[in-house]
Short mmCIF file of C-alpha atoms and ligand atoms in Angstrom, two decimals:
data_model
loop_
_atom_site.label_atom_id
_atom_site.label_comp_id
_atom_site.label_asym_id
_atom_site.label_seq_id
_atom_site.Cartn_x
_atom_site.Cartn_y
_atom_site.Cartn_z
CA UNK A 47 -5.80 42.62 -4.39
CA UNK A 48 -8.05 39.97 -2.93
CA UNK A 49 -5.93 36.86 -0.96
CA UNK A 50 -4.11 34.57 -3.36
CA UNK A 51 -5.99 31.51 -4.20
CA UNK A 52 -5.29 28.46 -5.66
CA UNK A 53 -7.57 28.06 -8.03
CA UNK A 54 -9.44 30.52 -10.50
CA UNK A 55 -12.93 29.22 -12.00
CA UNK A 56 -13.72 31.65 -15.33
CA UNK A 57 -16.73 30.81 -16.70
CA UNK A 58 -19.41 29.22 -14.81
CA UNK A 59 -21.56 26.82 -17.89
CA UNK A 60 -21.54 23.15 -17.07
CA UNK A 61 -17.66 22.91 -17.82
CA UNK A 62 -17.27 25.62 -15.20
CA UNK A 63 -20.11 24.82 -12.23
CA UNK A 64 -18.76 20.82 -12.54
CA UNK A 65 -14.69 22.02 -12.12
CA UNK A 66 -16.16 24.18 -9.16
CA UNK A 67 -17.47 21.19 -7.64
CA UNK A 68 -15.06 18.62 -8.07
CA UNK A 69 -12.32 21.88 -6.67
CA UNK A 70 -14.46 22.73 -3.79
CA UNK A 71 -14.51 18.72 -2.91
CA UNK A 72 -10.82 18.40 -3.14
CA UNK A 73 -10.40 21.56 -0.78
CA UNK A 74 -8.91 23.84 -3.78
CA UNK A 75 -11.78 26.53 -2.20
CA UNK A 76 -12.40 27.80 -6.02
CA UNK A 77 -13.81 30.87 -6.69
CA UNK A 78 -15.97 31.30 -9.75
CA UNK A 79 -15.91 34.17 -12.35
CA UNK A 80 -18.91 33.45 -13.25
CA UNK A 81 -20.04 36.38 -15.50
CA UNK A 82 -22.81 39.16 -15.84
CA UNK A 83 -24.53 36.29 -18.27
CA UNK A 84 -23.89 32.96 -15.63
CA UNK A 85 -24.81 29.87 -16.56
CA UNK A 86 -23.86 29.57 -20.11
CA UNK A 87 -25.69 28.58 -23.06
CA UNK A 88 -28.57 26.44 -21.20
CA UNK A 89 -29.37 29.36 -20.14
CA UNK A 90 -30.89 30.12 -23.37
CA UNK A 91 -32.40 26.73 -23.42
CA UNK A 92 -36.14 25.60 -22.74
CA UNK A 93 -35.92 21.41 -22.20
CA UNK A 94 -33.22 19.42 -21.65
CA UNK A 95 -34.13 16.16 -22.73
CA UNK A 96 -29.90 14.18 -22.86
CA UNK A 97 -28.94 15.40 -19.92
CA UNK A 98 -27.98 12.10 -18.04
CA UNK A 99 -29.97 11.73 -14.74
CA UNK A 100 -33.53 13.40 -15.63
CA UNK A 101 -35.39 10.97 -17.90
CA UNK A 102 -38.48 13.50 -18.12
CA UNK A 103 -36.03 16.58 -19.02
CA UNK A 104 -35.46 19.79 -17.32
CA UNK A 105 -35.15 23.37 -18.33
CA UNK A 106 -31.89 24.64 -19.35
CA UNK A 107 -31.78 27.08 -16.26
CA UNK A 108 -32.65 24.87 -13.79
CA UNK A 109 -30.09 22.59 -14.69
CA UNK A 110 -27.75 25.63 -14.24
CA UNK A 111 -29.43 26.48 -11.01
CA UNK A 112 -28.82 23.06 -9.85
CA UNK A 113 -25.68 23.16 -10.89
CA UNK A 114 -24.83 26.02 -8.91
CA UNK A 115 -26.04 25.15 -5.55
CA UNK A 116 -24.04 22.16 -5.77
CA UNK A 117 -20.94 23.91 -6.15
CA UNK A 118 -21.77 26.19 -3.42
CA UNK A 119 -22.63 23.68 -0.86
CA UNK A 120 -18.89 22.70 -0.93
CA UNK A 121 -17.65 25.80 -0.58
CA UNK A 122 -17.29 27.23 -4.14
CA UNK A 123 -17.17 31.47 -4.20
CA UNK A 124 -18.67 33.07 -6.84
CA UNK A 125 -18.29 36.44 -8.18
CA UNK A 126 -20.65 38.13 -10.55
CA UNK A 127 -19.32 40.03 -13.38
CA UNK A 128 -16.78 39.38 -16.20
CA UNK A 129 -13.36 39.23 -16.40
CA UNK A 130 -12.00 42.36 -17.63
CA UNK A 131 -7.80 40.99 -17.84
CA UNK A 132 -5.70 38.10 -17.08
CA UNK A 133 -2.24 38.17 -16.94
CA UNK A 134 -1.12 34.39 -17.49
CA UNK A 135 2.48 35.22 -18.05
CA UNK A 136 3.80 33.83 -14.66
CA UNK A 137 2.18 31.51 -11.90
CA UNK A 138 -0.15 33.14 -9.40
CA UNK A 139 -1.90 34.24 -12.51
CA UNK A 140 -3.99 37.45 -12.78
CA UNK A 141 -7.53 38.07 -13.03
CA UNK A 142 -9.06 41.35 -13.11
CA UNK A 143 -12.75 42.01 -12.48
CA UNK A 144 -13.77 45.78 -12.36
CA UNK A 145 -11.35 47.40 -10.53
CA UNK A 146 -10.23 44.11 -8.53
CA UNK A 147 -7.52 41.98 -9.06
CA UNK A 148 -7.68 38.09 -7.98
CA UNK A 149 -4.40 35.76 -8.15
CA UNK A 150 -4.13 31.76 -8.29
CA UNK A 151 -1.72 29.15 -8.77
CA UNK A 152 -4.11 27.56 -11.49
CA UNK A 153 -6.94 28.58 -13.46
CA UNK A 154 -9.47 26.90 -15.26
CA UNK A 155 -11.29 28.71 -17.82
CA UNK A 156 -14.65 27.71 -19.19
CA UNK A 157 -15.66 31.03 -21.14
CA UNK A 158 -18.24 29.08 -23.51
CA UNK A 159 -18.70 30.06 -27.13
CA UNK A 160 -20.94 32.97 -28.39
CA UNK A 161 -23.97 32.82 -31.26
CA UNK A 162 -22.82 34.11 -34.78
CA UNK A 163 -24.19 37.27 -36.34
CA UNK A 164 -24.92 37.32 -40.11
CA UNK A 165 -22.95 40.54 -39.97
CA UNK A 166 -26.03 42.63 -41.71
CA UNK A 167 -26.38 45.94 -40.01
CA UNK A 168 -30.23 45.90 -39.96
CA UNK A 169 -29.45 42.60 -38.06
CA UNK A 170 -27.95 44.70 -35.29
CA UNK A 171 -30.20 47.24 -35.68
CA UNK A 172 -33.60 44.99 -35.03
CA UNK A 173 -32.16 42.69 -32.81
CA UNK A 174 -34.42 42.25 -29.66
CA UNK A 175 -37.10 44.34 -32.50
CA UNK A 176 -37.51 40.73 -34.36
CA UNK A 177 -34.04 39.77 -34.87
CA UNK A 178 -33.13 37.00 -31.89
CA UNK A 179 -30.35 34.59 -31.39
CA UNK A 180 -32.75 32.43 -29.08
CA UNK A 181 -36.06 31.02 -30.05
CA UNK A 182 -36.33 29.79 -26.36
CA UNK A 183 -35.90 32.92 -24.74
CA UNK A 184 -37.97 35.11 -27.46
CA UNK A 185 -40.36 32.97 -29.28
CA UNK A 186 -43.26 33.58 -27.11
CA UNK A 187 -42.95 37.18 -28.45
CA UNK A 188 -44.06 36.30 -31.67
CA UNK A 189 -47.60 34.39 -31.32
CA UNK A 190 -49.18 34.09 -34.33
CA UNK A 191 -46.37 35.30 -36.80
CA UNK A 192 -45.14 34.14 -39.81
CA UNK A 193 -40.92 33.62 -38.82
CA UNK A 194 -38.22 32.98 -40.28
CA UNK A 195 -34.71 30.95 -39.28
CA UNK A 196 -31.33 31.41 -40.20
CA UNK A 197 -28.88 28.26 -40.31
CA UNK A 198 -29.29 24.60 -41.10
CA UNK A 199 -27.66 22.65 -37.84
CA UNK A 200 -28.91 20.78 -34.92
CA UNK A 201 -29.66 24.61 -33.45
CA UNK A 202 -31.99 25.93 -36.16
CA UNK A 203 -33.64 23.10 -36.67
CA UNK A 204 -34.46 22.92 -32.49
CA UNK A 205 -35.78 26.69 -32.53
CA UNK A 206 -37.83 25.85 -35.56
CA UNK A 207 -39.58 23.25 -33.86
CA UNK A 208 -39.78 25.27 -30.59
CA UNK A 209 -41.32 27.98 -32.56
CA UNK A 210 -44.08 25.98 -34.60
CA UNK A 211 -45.78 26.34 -30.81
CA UNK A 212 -45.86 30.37 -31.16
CA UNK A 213 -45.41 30.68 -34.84
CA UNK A 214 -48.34 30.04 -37.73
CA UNK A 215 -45.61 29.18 -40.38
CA UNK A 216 -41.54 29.04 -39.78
CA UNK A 217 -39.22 29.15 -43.35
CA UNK A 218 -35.74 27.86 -42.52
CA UNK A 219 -33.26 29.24 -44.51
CA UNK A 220 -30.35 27.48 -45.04
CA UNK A 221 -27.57 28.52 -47.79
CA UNK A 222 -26.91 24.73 -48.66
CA UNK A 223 -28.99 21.64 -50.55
CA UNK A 224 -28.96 19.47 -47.38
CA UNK A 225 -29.09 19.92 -43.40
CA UNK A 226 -25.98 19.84 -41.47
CA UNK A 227 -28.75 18.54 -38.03
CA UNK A 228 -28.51 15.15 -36.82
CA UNK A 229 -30.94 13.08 -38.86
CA UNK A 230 -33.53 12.27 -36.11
CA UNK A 231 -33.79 16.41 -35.77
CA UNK A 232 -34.30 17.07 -39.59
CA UNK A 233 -36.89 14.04 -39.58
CA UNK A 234 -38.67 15.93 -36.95
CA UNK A 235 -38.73 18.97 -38.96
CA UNK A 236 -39.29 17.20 -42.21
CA UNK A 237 -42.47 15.86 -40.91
CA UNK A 238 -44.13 19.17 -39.02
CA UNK A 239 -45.67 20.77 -41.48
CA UNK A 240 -45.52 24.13 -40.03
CA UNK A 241 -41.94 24.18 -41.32
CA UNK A 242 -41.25 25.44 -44.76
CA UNK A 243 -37.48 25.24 -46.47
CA UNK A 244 -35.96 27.49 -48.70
CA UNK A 245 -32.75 25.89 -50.06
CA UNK A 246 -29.62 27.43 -51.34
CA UNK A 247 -30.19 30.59 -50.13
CA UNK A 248 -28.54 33.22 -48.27
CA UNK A 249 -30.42 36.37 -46.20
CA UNK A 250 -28.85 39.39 -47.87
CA UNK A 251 -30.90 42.28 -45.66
CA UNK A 252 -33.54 42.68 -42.91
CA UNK A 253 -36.04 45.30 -43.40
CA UNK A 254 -38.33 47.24 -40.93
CA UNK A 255 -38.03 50.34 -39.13
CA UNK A 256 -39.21 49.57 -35.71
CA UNK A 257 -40.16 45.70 -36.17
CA UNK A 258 -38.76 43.38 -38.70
CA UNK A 259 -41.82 42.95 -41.85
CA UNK A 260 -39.54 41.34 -44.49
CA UNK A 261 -36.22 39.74 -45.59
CA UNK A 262 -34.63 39.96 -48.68
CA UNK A 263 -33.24 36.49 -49.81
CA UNK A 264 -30.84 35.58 -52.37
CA UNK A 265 -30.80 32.10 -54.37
CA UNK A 266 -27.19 31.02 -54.82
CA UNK A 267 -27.48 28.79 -57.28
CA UNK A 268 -29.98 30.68 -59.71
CA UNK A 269 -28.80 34.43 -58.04
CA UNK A 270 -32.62 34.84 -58.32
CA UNK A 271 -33.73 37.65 -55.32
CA UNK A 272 -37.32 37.22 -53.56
CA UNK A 273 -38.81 38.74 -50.33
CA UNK A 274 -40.15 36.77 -47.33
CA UNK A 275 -42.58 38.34 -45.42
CA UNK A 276 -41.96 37.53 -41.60
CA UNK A 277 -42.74 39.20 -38.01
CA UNK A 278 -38.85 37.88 -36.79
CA UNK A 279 -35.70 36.00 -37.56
CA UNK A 280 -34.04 33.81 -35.82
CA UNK A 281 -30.23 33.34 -36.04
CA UNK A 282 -28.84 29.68 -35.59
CA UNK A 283 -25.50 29.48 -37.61
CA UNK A 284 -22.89 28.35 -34.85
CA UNK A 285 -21.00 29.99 -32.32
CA UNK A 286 -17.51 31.41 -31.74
CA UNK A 287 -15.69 30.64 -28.66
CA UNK A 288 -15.42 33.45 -26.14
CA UNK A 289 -11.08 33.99 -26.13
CA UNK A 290 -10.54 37.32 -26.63
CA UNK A 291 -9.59 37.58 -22.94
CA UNK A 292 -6.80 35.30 -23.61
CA UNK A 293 -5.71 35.98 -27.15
CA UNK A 294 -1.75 36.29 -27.09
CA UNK A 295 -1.37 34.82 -23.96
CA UNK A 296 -2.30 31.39 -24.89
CA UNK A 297 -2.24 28.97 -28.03
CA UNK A 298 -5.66 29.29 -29.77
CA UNK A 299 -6.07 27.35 -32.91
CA UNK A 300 -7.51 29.07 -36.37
CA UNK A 301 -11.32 29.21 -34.71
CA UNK A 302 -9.89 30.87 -31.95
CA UNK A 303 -10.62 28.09 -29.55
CA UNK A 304 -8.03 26.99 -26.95
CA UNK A 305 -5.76 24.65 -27.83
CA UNK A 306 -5.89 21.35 -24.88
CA UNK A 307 -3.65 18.27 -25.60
CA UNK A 308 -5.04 15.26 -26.76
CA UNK A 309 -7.36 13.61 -23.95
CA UNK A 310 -6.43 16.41 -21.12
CA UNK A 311 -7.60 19.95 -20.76
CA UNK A 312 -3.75 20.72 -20.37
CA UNK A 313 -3.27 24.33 -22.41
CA UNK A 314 -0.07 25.88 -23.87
CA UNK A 315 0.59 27.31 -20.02
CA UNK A 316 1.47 24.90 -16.95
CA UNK A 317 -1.32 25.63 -14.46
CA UNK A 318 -3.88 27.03 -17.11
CA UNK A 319 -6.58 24.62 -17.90
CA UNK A 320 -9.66 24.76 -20.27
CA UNK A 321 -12.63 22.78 -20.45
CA UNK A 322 -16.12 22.71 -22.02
CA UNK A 323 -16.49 24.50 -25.01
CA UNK A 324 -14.04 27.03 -25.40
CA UNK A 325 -11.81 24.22 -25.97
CA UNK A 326 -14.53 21.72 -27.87
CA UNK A 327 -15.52 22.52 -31.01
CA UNK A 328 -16.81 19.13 -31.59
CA UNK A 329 -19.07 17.39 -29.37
CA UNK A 330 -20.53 20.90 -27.83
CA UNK A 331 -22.56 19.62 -25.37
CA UNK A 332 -23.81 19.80 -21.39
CA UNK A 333 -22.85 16.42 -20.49
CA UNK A 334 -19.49 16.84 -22.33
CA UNK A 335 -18.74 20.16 -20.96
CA UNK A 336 -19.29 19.09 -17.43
CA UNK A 337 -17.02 16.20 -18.09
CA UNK A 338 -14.24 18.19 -19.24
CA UNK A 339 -14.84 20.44 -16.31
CA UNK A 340 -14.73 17.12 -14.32
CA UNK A 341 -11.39 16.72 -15.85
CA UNK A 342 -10.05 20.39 -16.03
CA UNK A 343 -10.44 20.23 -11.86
CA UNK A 344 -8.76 16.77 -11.49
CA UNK A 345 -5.57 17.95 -13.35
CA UNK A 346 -5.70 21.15 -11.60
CA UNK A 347 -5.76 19.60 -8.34
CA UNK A 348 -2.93 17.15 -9.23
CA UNK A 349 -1.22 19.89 -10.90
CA UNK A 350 -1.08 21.81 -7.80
CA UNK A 351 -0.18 18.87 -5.52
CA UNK A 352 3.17 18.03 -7.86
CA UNK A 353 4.06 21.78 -7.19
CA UNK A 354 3.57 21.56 -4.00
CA UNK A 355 5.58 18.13 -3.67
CA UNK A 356 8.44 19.89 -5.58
CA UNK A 357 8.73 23.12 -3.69
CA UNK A 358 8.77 21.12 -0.33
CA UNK A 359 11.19 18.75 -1.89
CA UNK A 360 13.48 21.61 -2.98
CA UNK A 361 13.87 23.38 0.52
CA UNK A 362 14.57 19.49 1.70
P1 LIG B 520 -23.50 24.14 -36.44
O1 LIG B 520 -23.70 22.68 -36.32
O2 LIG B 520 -22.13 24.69 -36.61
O3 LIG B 520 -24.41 24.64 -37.65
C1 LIG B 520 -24.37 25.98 -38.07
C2 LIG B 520 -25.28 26.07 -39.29
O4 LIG B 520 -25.33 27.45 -39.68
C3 LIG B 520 -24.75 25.29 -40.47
O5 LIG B 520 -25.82 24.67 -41.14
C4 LIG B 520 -24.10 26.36 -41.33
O6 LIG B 520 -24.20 26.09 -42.71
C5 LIG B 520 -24.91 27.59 -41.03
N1 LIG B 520 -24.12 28.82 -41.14
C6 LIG B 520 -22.95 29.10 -40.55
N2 LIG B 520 -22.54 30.36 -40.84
C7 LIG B 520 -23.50 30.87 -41.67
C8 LIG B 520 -23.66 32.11 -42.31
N3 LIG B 520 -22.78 33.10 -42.16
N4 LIG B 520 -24.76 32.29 -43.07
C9 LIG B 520 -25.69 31.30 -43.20
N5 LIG B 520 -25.60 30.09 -42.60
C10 LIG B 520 -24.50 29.88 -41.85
O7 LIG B 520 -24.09 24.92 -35.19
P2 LIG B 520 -25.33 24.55 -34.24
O8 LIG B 520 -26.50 24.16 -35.01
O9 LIG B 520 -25.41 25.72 -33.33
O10 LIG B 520 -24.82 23.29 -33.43
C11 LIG B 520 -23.60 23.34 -32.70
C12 LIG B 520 -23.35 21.99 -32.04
O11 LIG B 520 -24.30 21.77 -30.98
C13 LIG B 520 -23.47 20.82 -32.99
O12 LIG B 520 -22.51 19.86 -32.65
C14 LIG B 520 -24.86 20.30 -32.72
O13 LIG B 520 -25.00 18.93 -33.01
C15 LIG B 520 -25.01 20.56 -31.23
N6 LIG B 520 -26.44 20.74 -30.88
C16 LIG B 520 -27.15 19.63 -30.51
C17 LIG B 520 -28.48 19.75 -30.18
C18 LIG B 520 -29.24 18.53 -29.76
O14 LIG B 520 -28.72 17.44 -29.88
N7 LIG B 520 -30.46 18.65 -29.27
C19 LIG B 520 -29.12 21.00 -30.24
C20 LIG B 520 -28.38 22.09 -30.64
C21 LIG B 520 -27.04 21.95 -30.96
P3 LIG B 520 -23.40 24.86 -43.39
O15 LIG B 520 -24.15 23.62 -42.99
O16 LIG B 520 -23.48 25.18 -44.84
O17 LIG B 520 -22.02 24.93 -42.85
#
């Protein structure tokens, strides 16, 4: 068992990095779970452009990188691999990481959310063979294709416009009449005319042996059946929040995300904080999940300093 700490980092996105260093500057000497995958989501990202601070942008992993560095120069600890266990039944609480076992009086988690599968088995089959959950990371891949996207949010609608630069046609398919993107994204993609929709429909297989060469579509509302002919798709239809580590042990709501009181990133234990979003289902963003990171340490800290006041008081 490594020494006991008093505070547990798990998760090291923007939520996670910004509780590091707001810990590490109130002396909590954090140490970060921060994952095989660090850095979250942005990760997967290409530009930045509403992250507060860089009015020209910057990529997604720099930002992390950035982020990162910061937390170490005040002292934050970082280990890299996943959490395998907790144990949040009593305070120091348990973390287990390969074979090793880590205790704190608090822990913050910041586990993130992960993309959403369609659930077809060709899907998993072809992904990384055409099948992608990340137009950033993959759509260089696919120069001169004709590609296809799954979802009709803020996300899809970004990757189709990221891969108009790779792509020579992208059809978003989306199972509704109408977008669910913020309207300044869907006018952008309304007005590049490298992006085609097809409406009302759902993707009901992915065919290819080695490389995807077709979808089969379904129209809902006419339960008509066509093929597309594409070189990839791209999945963009949400993300689930990364609990199953902590399922039992604390209150998740019907998503599965953790359950914070209003305006605090208190959870159903004393001590056990969560910030960013594993906790937000709502606002989902960088800037947001730093603050709530921001937030998630602050408690912490003054969490830990009312226990501390009380156990001195009590041997008074
Ligand atoms: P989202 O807003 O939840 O949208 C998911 C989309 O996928 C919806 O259009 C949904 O359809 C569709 N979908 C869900 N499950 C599906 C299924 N099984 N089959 C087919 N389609 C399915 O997720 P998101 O686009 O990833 O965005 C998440 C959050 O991040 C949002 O708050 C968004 O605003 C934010 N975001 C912001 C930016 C930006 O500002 N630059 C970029 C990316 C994301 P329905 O519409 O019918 O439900």
């Amino acid at each position: 068992m490594s020494e006991r700490r008093k505070l547990l980092i798990v998760g090291s996105g923007p939520a996670g990095l910004t509780a590091a260093t707001y810990a590490a500057r109130a002396n909590l000497a954090p140490m970060v779970i921060e994952g095989i995958a660090a850095g979250g989501q942005l990760m997967l990202t290409t530009d930045v452009e509403n992250y507060p601070g860089f009015p020209d942008g910057i990529m997604g992993p720099e930002l992390m990188v950035k982020m990162r560095e910061q937390a170490a120069r005040f002292g934050a600890e970082f280990v890299t691999a996943d959490a395998d266990r907790v144990d949040l039944s009593a305070a120091p609480f348990g973390v287990w990481v390969g074979g090793d076992e880590h205790r704190a009086d608090a822990i913050v988690i910041t586990t993130g959310a992960s993309a959403r599968m369609l659930g077809l088995p060709a899907e998993q089959r072809l992904l990384g063979h055409g099948v992608s959950t990340c137009a950033t990371c993959d759509g260089f891949f696919f120069r001169d294709k004709a590609l296809a996207i799954v979802g009709g949010g803020d996300s899809a609608i970004e990757e189709a416009l990221f891969l108009t630069k790779f792509a020579t046609k992208v059809t978003l398919v989306h199972r509704r009449h109408e977008l669910r993107a913020s309207k300044i994204m869907q006018e952008r993609a309304f007005a590049n005319d490298k992006i085609d929709f097809l409406w009302n429909s759902v993707i009901t297989d992915v065919n290819g042996d080695q490389q995807v060469e077709s979808l089969d579509v379904r129209d809902v509302v006419t339960d008509e059946t066509s093929k597309l002919d594409v070189g990839g798709l791209f999945v963009a239809i949400g993300h689930d929040p990364n609990t199953a580590l902590f399922a039992g042990q604390l209150d998740l709501d019907e998503n599965g995300y953790i359950v914070t009181e209003a305006d605090s990133t208190r959870s159903s234990i004393e001590g056990v904080f969560a910030a960013g979003d594993v906790q937000d289902h709502v606002y989902r963003q960088a800037v947001t999940a730093a603050g709530s990171g921001c937030m998630a340490a602050i408690e912490a800290e003054r969490w830990l300093e009312e226990r501390a006041h009380a156990a001195a008081t009590a041997r008074a």
